[in-house]
XYZ file of C-alpha atoms in Angstrom:
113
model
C 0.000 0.000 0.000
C 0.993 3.546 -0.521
C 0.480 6.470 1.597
C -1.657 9.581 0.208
C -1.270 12.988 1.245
C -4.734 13.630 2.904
C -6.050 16.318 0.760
C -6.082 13.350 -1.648
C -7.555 11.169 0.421
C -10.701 13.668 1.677
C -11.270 14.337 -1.852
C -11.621 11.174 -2.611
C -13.554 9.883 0.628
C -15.820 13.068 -0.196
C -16.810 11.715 -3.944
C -17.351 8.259 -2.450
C -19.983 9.899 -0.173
C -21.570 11.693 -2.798
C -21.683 8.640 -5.472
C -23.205 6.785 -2.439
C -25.837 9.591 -1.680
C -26.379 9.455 -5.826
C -26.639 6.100 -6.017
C -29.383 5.524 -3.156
C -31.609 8.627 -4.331
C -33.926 6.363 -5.490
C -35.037 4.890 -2.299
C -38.362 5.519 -0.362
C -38.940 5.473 2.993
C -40.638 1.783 2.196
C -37.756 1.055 0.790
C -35.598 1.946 3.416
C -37.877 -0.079 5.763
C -37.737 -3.655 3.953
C -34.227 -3.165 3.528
C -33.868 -2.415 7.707
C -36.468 -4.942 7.954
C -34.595 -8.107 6.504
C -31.480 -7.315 7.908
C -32.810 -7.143 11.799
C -34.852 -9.978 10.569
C -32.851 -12.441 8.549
C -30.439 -13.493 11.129
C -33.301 -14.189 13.872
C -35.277 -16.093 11.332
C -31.554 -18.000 10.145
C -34.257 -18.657 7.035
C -35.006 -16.660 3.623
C -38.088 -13.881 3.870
C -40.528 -14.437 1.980
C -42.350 -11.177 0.326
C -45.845 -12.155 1.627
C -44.329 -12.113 5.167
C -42.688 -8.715 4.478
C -45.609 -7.483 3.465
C -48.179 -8.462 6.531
C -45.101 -7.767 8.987
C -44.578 -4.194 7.532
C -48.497 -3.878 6.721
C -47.346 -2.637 3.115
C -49.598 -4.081 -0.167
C -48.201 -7.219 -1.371
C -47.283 -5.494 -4.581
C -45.584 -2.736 -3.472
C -43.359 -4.848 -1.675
C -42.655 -6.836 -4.758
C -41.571 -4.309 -6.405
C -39.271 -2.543 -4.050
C -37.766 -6.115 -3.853
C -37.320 -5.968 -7.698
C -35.862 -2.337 -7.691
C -33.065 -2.769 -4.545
C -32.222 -6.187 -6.347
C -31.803 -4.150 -9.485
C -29.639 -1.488 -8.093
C -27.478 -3.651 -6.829
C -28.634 -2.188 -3.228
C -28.372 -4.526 -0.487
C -30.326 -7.617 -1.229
C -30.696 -10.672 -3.325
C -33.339 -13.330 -3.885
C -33.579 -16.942 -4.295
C -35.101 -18.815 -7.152
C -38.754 -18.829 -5.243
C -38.787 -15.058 -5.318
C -37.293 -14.923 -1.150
C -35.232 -12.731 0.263
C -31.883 -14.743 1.284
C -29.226 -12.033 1.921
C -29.437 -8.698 2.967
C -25.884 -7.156 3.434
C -24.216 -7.880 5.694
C -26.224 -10.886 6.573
C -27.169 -14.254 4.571
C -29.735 -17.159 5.517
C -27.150 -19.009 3.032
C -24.763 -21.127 4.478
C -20.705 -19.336 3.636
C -18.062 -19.966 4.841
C -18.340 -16.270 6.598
C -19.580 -15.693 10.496
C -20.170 -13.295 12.683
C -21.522 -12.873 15.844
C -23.599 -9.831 17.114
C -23.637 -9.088 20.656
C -21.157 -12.303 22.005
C -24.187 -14.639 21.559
C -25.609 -14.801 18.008
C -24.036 -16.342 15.016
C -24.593 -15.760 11.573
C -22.904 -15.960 8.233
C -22.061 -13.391 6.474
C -22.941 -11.868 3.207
């Protein structure tokens, strides 16, 4: 690794925050809310979401929930789903089984997205 002076480095930790702020413009509060939602949830659960369940747990229509699903998959957001249509990661968290753990307050364990 090399060092960089640190006006370099702000610049470029400044662009990174607004390419981040860019990027994410597109989310809702809903949005923001399933995404919160599966990552509290998934490791509790240690199974994939399914969208039905996000949707009575988060009283949101079944529909709308689809497609935020479809749009944070498609932006490459946070989340990806199985072949049935389930939410099975959420970053930083997976119901998959990789070769990744982590534990969260000295007692759970959970693999890591």
């Amino acid at each position: 690794m090399l060092p960089l002076p640190g006006m370099v480095w702000k610049k470029r930790v400044n662009g990174e925050k607004d390419h981040m702020t860019a990027r994410l413009a597109f989310m809702s509060e809903d949005h923001h809310r399933v995404r919160n939602y599966v990552v509290r949830e998934l490791p509790r659960l240690g199974a994939p979401i399914t969208p039905a369940r996000l949707a009575e747990d988060l009283v949101l229509p079944t529909e709308r929930v689809a497609v935020i699903l479809e749009q944070l998959e498609r932006h490459l957001t946070f989340l990806f789903r199985n072949p049935a249509g389930d939410v099975a990661w959420a970053y930083p968290v997976t119901a998959d089984e990789t070769p990744h753990r982590i534990t969260i307050n000295g007692k759970e364990k959970l693999y890591a997205a």
